[in-house]
Amino acid sequence: GDNEIEDYLDTIYDKKLPVDVEKKLVKETYKLQKMPFGSAESAVIRTYLDTCIELPWTKATKDRLDTVYAKKILDRDHDGLEKVKERILEFLAVKQLNPELKNQIICLVGPPGTGKTLLARTIAKMLKVPFAIVDATALTQAGYVGEDVESLLVRLLQDADYDLTKAQRGIVFIDEIDKIARKSENPSITRDVSGEGVQQGLLKLLEGSIVNVPPQGGRKHPEQEFIHVDTKNILFICGGAFDGIERKIAQRMNTQVVGFDAQHKAAKLDKDNLLQYVAPQDLKSFGLIPEIIGRLPVLTYLEPLDKVALRNILTEPKNALVKQYAKLLKMDNVALSFEPEMLDYIVDKAFENKLGARGLRGLMEMVMTDLMFEMPDNKDANAAHAFTVTKQYAMEKIEKADLHLLQQAL
């Protein structure tokens, strides 16, 4: 009745809610007034109003910006990557000194398997904020088949359990940002809906504006109710392999020109790791539009993992592959150990194939699959058993797997 409507309106105005939330709830209350009291629709709206009124709209979660704690987490989860860690800690220190500063956007450039996605996860863990990973390859310009750029924020809202205040202080990692590069450096004559069109759609989102987000994702339509998300305090991290950008860097640095002075300068360059010289103009040459490059002020690179880093990844972390396999076989009463030479062989193969950290798991699977299947059946269930994986055993399994793949290809 009218008393119920008045109670709802009084409660909404007393709560001092954000303007857009208050406006929405008042609209729903007047909609309830026009409905029959016992109808199913009125029950749904009452539940919606009661839930929204109870939400802690005015409470903001505190970010954890302790740089000593951040360094400890980065060192624990990431081997090497000193330059990148310095940039991240520098960003956190500036944020700590000036909390009102608009979030900068970090762009990570590096080969596959160097830890770009894991770095973004670590930053979210340090700050204790919602985190969403979005693949840029699925995005298209508004109106075309594929996902709109607003879908980035739907994932973030889902991770925050649709707590808007919490989501507006979260982190979005846009993976494979290099896949939305335009095909040539010159503006396209035809419409580039999955390249330049997506970059233009991202501009306002990255800049910091209020974006209309469909609650369940998918396409927008006129009758739909939107969630208004302010992206001003959302930290966007972009990552991509940028395969072939080394050629653009080499052209810019004139590593091939003739002349005494040019040869002397070229001699000082580390030609095996040109990625360390990456600059915004290289991203422009690769196919990112100047407007989006201007919104990526923190540009840093990840070096390819060397053999020492790969060996550490294999054995040192809490969830290292070696420890995982040992734990799994321990459940079957098998004490598993690995020869140091065998681990060196796995690292050499991963380094040789330029597979990065992901390659280690693939190689270990080749070696361990048969062992994991056969070992529990080849022993007495109650008797403890020990097994050492040797280099010879690993070589046989990997060569057998390579030969099998070659036969399939033929």
CSV table of C-alpha atoms in Angstrom, one decimal:
chain,number,residue,atom,x,y,z
A,1,GLY,CA,0.0,0.0,0.0
A,2,ASP,CA,0.9,3.7,0.2
A,3,ASN,CA,2.4,3.3,3.6
A,4,GLU,CA,4.9,0.7,2.3
A,5,ILE,CA,5.9,3.0,-0.6
A,6,GLU,CA,6.4,5.9,1.8
A,7,ASP,CA,8.5,3.7,4.1
A,8,TYR,CA,10.7,2.7,1.2
A,9,LEU,CA,11.2,6.3,0.0
A,10,ASP,CA,12.0,7.5,3.5
A,11,THR,CA,14.6,4.7,4.0
A,12,ILE,CA,16.2,5.5,0.6
A,13,TYR,CA,16.5,9.2,1.3
A,14,ASP,CA,17.8,8.7,4.8
A,15,LYS,CA,20.6,6.3,3.6
A,16,LYS,CA,22.3,9.2,1.7
A,17,LEU,CA,23.1,6.8,-1.2
A,18,PRO,CA,25.1,7.8,-4.4
A,19,VAL,CA,23.0,9.9,-6.7
A,20,ASP,CA,22.6,7.4,-9.5
A,21,VAL,CA,21.7,4.6,-7.0
A,22,GLU,CA,19.1,6.7,-5.2
A,23,LYS,CA,17.6,7.7,-8.5
A,24,LYS,CA,17.3,4.1,-9.6
A,25,LEU,CA,15.8,2.8,-6.3
A,26,VAL,CA,13.2,5.6,-6.3
A,27,LYS,CA,12.2,4.7,-9.9
A,28,GLU,CA,11.8,1.0,-8.8
A,29,THR,CA,9.7,2.1,-5.8
A,30,TYR,CA,7.3,4.0,-8.0
A,31,LYS,CA,7.2,1.0,-10.3
A,32,LEU,CA,6.2,-1.2,-7.3
A,33,GLN,CA,3.4,1.3,-6.4
A,34,LYS,CA,1.6,0.5,-9.7
A,35,MET,CA,1.7,-3.3,-9.3
A,36,PRO,CA,-0.9,-5.5,-7.6
A,37,PHE,CA,0.3,-6.2,-4.0
A,38,GLY,CA,0.5,-10.0,-4.2
A,39,SER,CA,1.9,-10.3,-7.7
A,40,ALA,CA,5.2,-12.2,-8.5
A,41,GLU,CA,6.7,-9.0,-10.1
A,42,SER,CA,6.1,-7.0,-6.9
A,43,ALA,CA,7.8,-9.7,-4.8
A,44,VAL,CA,10.9,-9.5,-7.1
A,45,ILE,CA,11.1,-5.7,-6.8
A,46,ARG,CA,10.7,-5.8,-3.0
A,47,THR,CA,13.6,-8.3,-2.7
A,48,TYR,CA,15.6,-6.1,-5.0
A,49,LEU,CA,14.9,-3.0,-3.0
A,50,ASP,CA,15.6,-4.7,0.4
A,51,THR,CA,18.9,-6.1,-0.9
A,52,CYS,CA,20.1,-2.7,-2.4
A,53,ILE,CA,19.1,-0.8,0.7
A,54,GLU,CA,21.2,-3.1,2.9
A,55,LEU,CA,24.4,-2.9,0.8
A,56,PRO,CA,27.3,-0.8,2.3
A,57,TRP,CA,27.2,1.9,-0.4
A,58,THR,CA,29.2,4.5,1.6
A,59,LYS,CA,32.0,2.1,2.8
A,60,ALA,CA,35.2,2.1,0.7
A,61,THR,CA,37.7,-0.7,1.0
A,62,LYS,CA,41.3,0.3,1.9
A,63,ASP,CA,44.1,-0.5,-0.5
A,64,ARG,CA,47.2,-2.1,0.9
A,65,LEU,CA,50.1,0.1,-0.4
A,66,ASP,CA,52.9,-1.1,1.9
A,67,THR,CA,55.9,-1.2,-0.5
A,68,VAL,CA,58.0,-3.4,1.9
A,69,TYR,CA,55.2,-6.0,1.8
A,70,ALA,CA,54.9,-5.6,-2.0
A,71,LYS,CA,58.6,-6.2,-2.5
A,72,LYS,CA,58.4,-9.3,-0.4
A,73,ILE,CA,55.5,-10.7,-2.5
A,74,LEU,CA,57.2,-9.8,-5.8
A,75,ASP,CA,60.5,-11.5,-4.8
A,76,ARG,CA,58.7,-14.6,-3.6
A,77,ASP,CA,56.5,-15.1,-6.7
A,78,HIS,CA,58.9,-13.8,-9.4
A,79,ASP,CA,62.5,-14.8,-10.1
A,80,GLY,CA,64.5,-12.0,-11.8
A,81,LEU,CA,62.5,-9.2,-13.5
A,82,GLU,CA,64.3,-6.6,-11.4
A,83,LYS,CA,63.5,-3.7,-13.8
A,84,VAL,CA,59.8,-4.5,-13.9
A,85,LYS,CA,59.7,-4.9,-10.1
A,86,GLU,CA,61.3,-1.4,-9.7
A,87,ARG,CA,58.6,0.2,-11.9
A,88,ILE,CA,55.8,-1.5,-10.0
A,89,LEU,CA,57.2,-0.5,-6.6
A,90,GLU,CA,57.8,3.0,-7.9
A,91,PHE,CA,54.1,3.2,-9.0
A,92,LEU,CA,52.9,1.9,-5.5
A,93,ALA,CA,55.2,4.4,-3.7
A,94,VAL,CA,53.8,7.3,-5.7
A,95,LYS,CA,50.2,6.1,-5.0
A,96,GLN,CA,51.0,5.8,-1.3
A,97,LEU,CA,52.3,9.4,-1.2
A,98,ASN,CA,49.3,10.8,-3.2
A,99,PRO,CA,46.2,8.6,-2.9
A,100,GLU,CA,44.1,11.1,-5.0
A,101,LEU,CA,46.4,10.6,-8.0
A,102,LYS,CA,44.6,9.2,-11.0
A,103,ASN,CA,45.7,5.6,-11.7
A,104,GLN,CA,48.3,5.3,-14.4
A,105,ILE,CA,48.1,2.5,-16.9
A,106,ILE,CA,51.0,0.0,-17.0
A,107,CYS,CA,52.0,-1.7,-20.3
A,108,LEU,CA,54.1,-4.9,-20.1
A,109,VAL,CA,56.0,-6.0,-23.2
A,110,GLY,CA,57.7,-9.4,-23.2
A,111,PRO,CA,58.0,-12.8,-24.9
A,112,PRO,CA,55.4,-15.6,-24.1
A,113,GLY,CA,56.0,-17.4,-20.8
A,114,THR,CA,57.9,-14.6,-19.0
A,115,GLY,CA,55.2,-13.9,-16.4
A,116,LYS,CA,53.1,-10.9,-17.6
A,117,THR,CA,49.8,-12.3,-16.4
A,118,LEU,CA,51.3,-13.6,-13.1
A,119,LEU,CA,52.7,-10.1,-12.4
A,120,ALA,CA,49.2,-8.6,-12.8
A,121,ARG,CA,47.8,-11.3,-10.4
A,122,THR,CA,50.6,-10.5,-7.9
A,123,ILE,CA,49.8,-6.7,-8.0
A,124,ALA,CA,46.1,-7.5,-7.3
A,125,LYS,CA,47.1,-9.8,-4.4
A,126,MET,CA,49.3,-7.1,-2.9
A,127,LEU,CA,46.6,-4.5,-3.0
A,128,LYS,CA,43.8,-6.9,-2.0
A,129,VAL,CA,41.4,-5.7,-4.7
A,130,PRO,CA,39.2,-7.4,-7.3
A,131,PHE,CA,41.0,-8.6,-10.3
A,132,ALA,CA,39.9,-9.6,-13.9
A,133,ILE,CA,41.8,-10.9,-16.8
A,134,VAL,CA,40.3,-10.1,-20.2
A,135,ASP,CA,41.6,-11.3,-23.6
A,136,ALA,CA,41.7,-8.5,-26.1
A,137,THR,CA,41.4,-10.9,-29.1
A,138,ALA,CA,37.7,-11.4,-28.5
A,139,LEU,CA,36.9,-7.6,-28.5
A,140,THR,CA,35.3,-5.9,-31.5
A,141,GLN,CA,34.0,-2.4,-32.3
A,142,ALA,CA,30.5,-1.7,-31.0
A,143,GLY,CA,27.8,-3.2,-33.2
A,144,TYR,CA,29.8,-6.1,-34.6
A,145,VAL,CA,29.9,-9.8,-33.7
A,146,GLY,CA,32.2,-10.3,-30.7
A,147,GLU,CA,32.5,-8.6,-27.2
A,148,ASP,CA,32.1,-4.9,-26.6
A,149,VAL,CA,34.9,-3.1,-24.6
A,150,GLU,CA,32.4,-2.7,-21.7
A,151,SER,CA,32.7,-6.5,-21.1
A,152,LEU,CA,36.1,-5.8,-19.4
A,153,LEU,CA,34.2,-4.2,-16.5
A,154,VAL,CA,31.5,-7.0,-16.3
A,155,ARG,CA,34.3,-9.5,-15.4
A,156,LEU,CA,35.6,-7.1,-12.7
A,157,LEU,CA,32.1,-6.6,-11.3
A,158,GLN,CA,31.6,-10.4,-11.2
A,159,ASP,CA,34.9,-10.8,-9.3
A,160,ALA,CA,33.7,-8.1,-6.8
A,161,ASP,CA,30.3,-9.9,-6.3
A,162,TYR,CA,28.7,-6.8,-7.9
A,163,ASP,CA,30.0,-4.6,-5.1
A,164,LEU,CA,30.3,-1.4,-7.2
A,165,THR,CA,32.5,0.5,-4.6
A,166,LYS,CA,34.9,-2.4,-4.5
A,167,ALA,CA,35.0,-2.9,-8.3
A,168,GLN,CA,35.8,0.8,-8.9
A,169,ARG,CA,39.1,0.3,-7.1
A,170,GLY,CA,40.0,-3.0,-8.9
A,171,ILE,CA,42.5,-4.1,-11.5
A,172,VAL,CA,41.8,-5.1,-15.1
A,173,PHE,CA,44.5,-7.0,-17.0
A,174,ILE,CA,44.0,-6.6,-20.7
A,175,ASP,CA,46.0,-9.6,-22.2
A,176,GLU,CA,47.2,-9.8,-25.8
A,177,ILE,CA,46.9,-6.0,-26.4
A,178,ASP,CA,49.2,-6.5,-29.4
A,179,LYS,CA,46.5,-8.5,-31.2
A,180,ILE,CA,44.3,-5.3,-31.6
A,181,ALA,CA,47.1,-3.5,-33.5
A,182,ARG,CA,46.1,-2.1,-36.9
A,183,LYS,CA,47.5,-3.9,-39.8
A,184,SER,CA,49.6,-1.0,-41.1
A,185,GLU,CA,51.0,2.2,-39.6
A,186,ASN,CA,48.9,4.3,-42.0
A,187,PRO,CA,45.2,4.8,-41.1
A,188,SER,CA,43.0,2.1,-42.7
A,189,ILE,CA,40.7,3.0,-45.6
A,190,THR,CA,38.3,0.1,-44.7
A,191,ARG,CA,36.8,-0.4,-41.2
A,192,ASP,CA,39.2,-2.3,-39.0
A,193,VAL,CA,36.6,-3.6,-36.4
A,194,SER,CA,38.9,-5.9,-34.4
A,195,GLY,CA,41.9,-3.6,-34.5
A,196,GLU,CA,41.8,0.1,-34.7
A,197,GLY,CA,38.0,0.1,-33.9
A,198,VAL,CA,38.7,-1.6,-30.5
A,199,GLN,CA,41.5,0.8,-29.7
A,200,GLN,CA,39.2,3.8,-30.2
A,201,GLY,CA,36.6,2.1,-28.0
A,202,LEU,CA,39.1,1.7,-25.2
A,203,LEU,CA,40.2,5.3,-25.2
A,204,LYS,CA,37.4,6.7,-22.8
A,205,LEU,CA,37.5,3.5,-20.7
A,206,LEU,CA,41.3,3.9,-20.0
A,207,GLU,CA,41.1,7.7,-19.6
A,208,GLY,CA,38.7,7.5,-16.6
A,209,SER,CA,35.0,8.1,-17.3
A,210,ILE,CA,31.6,6.8,-16.2
A,211,VAL,CA,30.8,3.8,-18.4
A,212,ASN,CA,27.3,2.1,-18.9
A,213,VAL,CA,27.9,-1.6,-18.3
A,214,PRO,CA,25.2,-4.3,-19.0
A,215,PRO,CA,24.9,-6.2,-15.7
A,216,GLN,CA,25.0,-9.6,-17.4
A,217,GLY,CA,27.4,-8.7,-20.2
A,218,GLY,CA,26.4,-9.2,-23.8
A,219,ARG,CA,24.9,-6.6,-26.2
A,220,LYS,CA,23.4,-3.3,-25.1
A,221,HIS,CA,19.8,-2.6,-25.9
A,222,PRO,CA,17.6,0.5,-25.2
A,223,GLU,CA,15.3,-1.1,-22.6
A,224,GLN,CA,18.1,-2.5,-20.5
A,225,GLU,CA,19.1,-1.1,-17.1
A,226,PHE,CA,22.9,-0.4,-16.9
A,227,ILE,CA,25.4,-0.3,-14.0
A,228,HIS,CA,27.3,3.0,-14.1
A,229,VAL,CA,30.9,2.3,-13.4
A,230,ASP,CA,33.5,5.1,-12.8
A,231,THR,CA,36.8,3.9,-14.2
A,232,LYS,CA,38.8,6.8,-12.7
A,233,ASN,CA,40.3,4.6,-9.9
A,234,ILE,CA,40.5,1.3,-11.8
A,235,LEU,CA,44.1,0.3,-12.6
A,236,PHE,CA,44.4,-1.0,-16.1
A,237,ILE,CA,47.5,-3.2,-17.0
A,238,CYS,CA,48.1,-4.1,-20.6
A,239,GLY,CA,50.3,-7.0,-21.6
A,240,GLY,CA,51.4,-8.4,-25.0
A,241,ALA,CA,54.2,-10.4,-26.6
A,242,PHE,CA,54.4,-7.9,-29.5
A,243,ASP,CA,56.1,-10.5,-31.7
A,244,GLY,CA,58.3,-8.9,-34.3
A,245,ILE,CA,58.6,-5.5,-32.5
A,246,GLU,CA,62.4,-6.1,-32.3
A,247,ARG,CA,62.6,-5.3,-36.0
A,248,LYS,CA,60.9,-2.0,-35.4
A,249,ILE,CA,63.3,-1.2,-32.6
A,250,ALA,CA,66.3,-2.2,-34.8
A,251,GLN,CA,65.0,0.1,-37.6
A,252,ARG,CA,64.6,3.0,-35.1
A,253,MET,CA,68.1,2.5,-33.6
A,254,ASN,CA,69.7,2.3,-37.1
A,255,THR,CA,71.6,-0.9,-36.3
A,256,GLN,CA,72.3,-1.6,-39.9
A,257,VAL,CA,73.4,1.8,-41.3
A,258,VAL,CA,76.9,2.4,-42.7
A,259,GLY,CA,79.5,4.8,-41.4
A,260,PHE,CA,82.1,4.7,-38.6
A,261,ASP,CA,80.0,6.5,-35.9
A,262,ALA,CA,76.9,4.3,-36.7
A,263,GLN,CA,79.0,1.1,-36.4
A,264,HIS,CA,80.4,2.3,-33.1
A,265,LYS,CA,76.9,3.0,-31.7
A,266,ALA,CA,75.6,-0.3,-33.0
A,267,ALA,CA,78.4,-2.2,-31.3
A,268,LYS,CA,77.2,-0.9,-27.9
A,269,LEU,CA,73.7,-2.4,-28.4
A,270,ASP,CA,72.7,-5.8,-27.0
A,271,LYS,CA,71.3,-7.3,-30.2
A,272,ASP,CA,70.2,-10.5,-28.4
A,273,ASN,CA,67.8,-8.5,-26.2
A,274,LEU,CA,66.6,-5.5,-28.3
A,275,LEU,CA,63.3,-5.5,-26.2
A,276,GLN,CA,65.1,-3.5,-23.5
A,277,TYR,CA,65.2,-0.5,-25.8
A,278,VAL,CA,61.4,-0.5,-26.4
A,279,ALA,CA,59.9,3.0,-26.6
A,280,PRO,CA,56.4,4.5,-27.4
A,281,GLN,CA,57.3,5.2,-31.0
A,282,ASP,CA,57.9,1.4,-31.5
A,283,LEU,CA,54.4,0.6,-30.3
A,284,LYS,CA,53.1,3.2,-32.9
A,285,SER,CA,55.1,1.5,-35.6
A,286,PHE,CA,53.7,-1.9,-34.5
A,287,GLY,CA,50.1,-0.6,-35.0
A,288,LEU,CA,48.8,1.0,-31.8
A,289,ILE,CA,47.2,4.4,-32.4
A,290,PRO,CA,48.9,7.5,-30.9
A,291,GLU,CA,45.9,8.3,-28.7
A,292,ILE,CA,46.1,5.0,-26.9
A,293,ILE,CA,49.9,5.2,-26.6
A,294,GLY,CA,49.5,8.5,-24.8
A,295,ARG,CA,47.4,6.7,-22.2
A,296,LEU,CA,50.2,4.2,-21.5
A,297,PRO,CA,52.7,6.3,-19.5
A,298,VAL,CA,54.3,3.3,-17.7
A,299,LEU,CA,55.9,1.2,-20.4
A,300,THR,CA,58.2,-1.6,-19.3
A,301,TYR,CA,59.6,-4.8,-20.7
A,302,LEU,CA,60.1,-8.4,-19.4
A,303,GLU,CA,63.4,-10.0,-20.4
A,304,PRO,CA,63.3,-13.6,-21.7
A,305,LEU,CA,64.0,-16.0,-18.9
A,306,ASP,CA,67.5,-17.4,-18.7
A,307,LYS,CA,68.5,-20.9,-17.6
A,308,VAL,CA,69.1,-19.9,-14.0
A,309,ALA,CA,65.6,-18.3,-13.8
A,310,LEU,CA,64.0,-21.4,-15.4
A,311,ARG,CA,65.8,-23.7,-13.0
A,312,ASN,CA,64.6,-21.7,-10.0
A,313,ILE,CA,61.0,-21.7,-11.3
A,314,LEU,CA,61.2,-25.5,-11.6
A,315,THR,CA,62.3,-26.1,-8.0
A,316,GLU,CA,62.0,-23.0,-5.8
A,317,PRO,CA,58.4,-21.7,-5.5
A,318,LYS,CA,55.8,-23.1,-3.1
A,319,ASN,CA,53.9,-24.7,-6.0
A,320,ALA,CA,57.0,-25.7,-8.1
A,321,LEU,CA,56.4,-28.5,-10.6
A,322,VAL,CA,59.0,-30.7,-8.9
A,323,LYS,CA,57.2,-30.4,-5.5
A,324,GLN,CA,53.8,-31.0,-7.1
A,325,TYR,CA,54.9,-34.3,-8.7
A,326,ALA,CA,56.6,-35.4,-5.4
A,327,LYS,CA,53.4,-34.6,-3.4
A,328,LEU,CA,51.1,-36.5,-5.9
A,329,LEU,CA,53.2,-39.7,-5.8
A,330,LYS,CA,53.6,-39.4,-2.0
A,331,MET,CA,49.9,-40.1,-1.9
A,332,ASP,CA,50.7,-43.5,-3.4
A,333,ASN,CA,53.5,-44.1,-0.9
A,334,VAL,CA,56.2,-43.4,-3.5
A,335,ALA,CA,59.2,-41.2,-2.5
A,336,LEU,CA,60.0,-39.4,-5.7
A,337,SER,CA,63.3,-37.6,-6.4
A,338,PHE,CA,64.9,-36.0,-9.4
A,339,GLU,CA,68.6,-36.0,-10.5
A,340,PRO,CA,70.1,-32.5,-10.8
A,341,GLU,CA,71.3,-33.5,-14.3
A,342,MET,CA,67.7,-34.4,-15.3
A,343,LEU,CA,66.4,-30.9,-14.2
A,344,ASP,CA,69.3,-29.2,-16.1
A,345,TYR,CA,68.3,-31.2,-19.2
A,346,ILE,CA,64.6,-30.1,-18.9
A,347,VAL,CA,65.8,-26.4,-18.5
A,348,ASP,CA,68.1,-26.7,-21.5
A,349,LYS,CA,65.3,-28.1,-23.7
A,350,ALA,CA,62.8,-25.3,-22.6
A,351,PHE,CA,65.5,-22.6,-23.2
A,352,GLU,CA,66.5,-24.1,-26.6
A,353,ASN,CA,62.8,-24.1,-27.8
A,354,LYS,CA,62.2,-20.6,-26.4
A,355,LEU,CA,59.1,-21.9,-24.5
A,356,GLY,CA,59.5,-19.8,-21.3
A,357,ALA,CA,58.1,-21.0,-18.0
A,358,ARG,CA,55.0,-22.6,-19.7
A,359,GLY,CA,57.3,-24.9,-21.6
A,360,LEU,CA,58.6,-26.5,-18.4
A,361,ARG,CA,55.2,-28.0,-17.6
A,362,GLY,CA,54.9,-29.4,-21.1
A,363,LEU,CA,58.3,-31.1,-20.9
A,364,MET,CA,57.7,-32.4,-17.4
A,365,GLU,CA,54.4,-33.9,-18.5
A,366,MET,CA,56.2,-35.8,-21.3
A,367,VAL,CA,58.6,-37.3,-18.7
A,368,MET,CA,56.1,-37.9,-15.9
A,369,THR,CA,52.8,-39.1,-17.7
A,370,ASP,CA,53.8,-42.8,-18.0
A,371,LEU,CA,55.4,-42.8,-14.6
A,372,MET,CA,52.3,-41.4,-12.9
A,373,PHE,CA,50.2,-44.0,-14.6
A,374,GLU,CA,52.3,-47.0,-14.1
A,375,MET,CA,54.0,-46.4,-10.7
A,376,PRO,CA,50.9,-47.0,-8.4
A,377,ASP,CA,50.3,-50.4,-10.1
A,378,ASN,CA,53.9,-51.7,-10.0
A,379,LYS,CA,54.3,-51.9,-6.2
A,380,ASP,CA,52.8,-53.4,-3.1
A,381,ALA,CA,50.1,-51.0,-1.8
A,382,ASN,CA,51.4,-51.0,1.8
A,383,ALA,CA,55.2,-50.9,1.1
A,384,ALA,CA,57.0,-47.6,0.7
A,385,HIS,CA,58.9,-47.3,-2.6
A,386,ALA,CA,61.5,-44.9,-3.9
A,387,PHE,CA,62.1,-43.7,-7.4
A,388,THR,CA,64.7,-41.3,-8.9
A,389,VAL,CA,64.0,-39.7,-12.3
A,390,THR,CA,67.3,-39.8,-14.2
A,391,LYS,CA,68.5,-37.8,-17.2
A,392,GLN,CA,68.6,-40.9,-19.3
A,393,TYR,CA,64.9,-41.7,-18.4
A,394,ALA,CA,63.9,-38.1,-19.3
A,395,MET,CA,65.7,-38.2,-22.6
A,396,GLU,CA,64.0,-41.4,-23.6
A,397,LYS,CA,60.5,-40.1,-22.8
A,398,ILE,CA,61.0,-36.7,-24.6
A,399,GLU,CA,62.6,-38.3,-27.7
A,400,LYS,CA,59.8,-40.9,-27.8
A,401,ALA,CA,57.2,-38.0,-27.6
A,402,ASP,CA,59.0,-36.0,-30.3
A,403,LEU,CA,59.1,-39.1,-32.6
A,404,HIS,CA,55.4,-39.7,-32.0
A,405,LEU,CA,54.5,-36.1,-32.9
A,406,LEU,CA,56.7,-36.3,-36.0
A,407,GLN,CA,55.0,-39.5,-37.2
A,408,GLN,CA,51.6,-37.8,-36.7
A,409,ALA,CA,52.7,-34.9,-38.8
A,410,LEU,CA,53.8,-37.2,-41.6
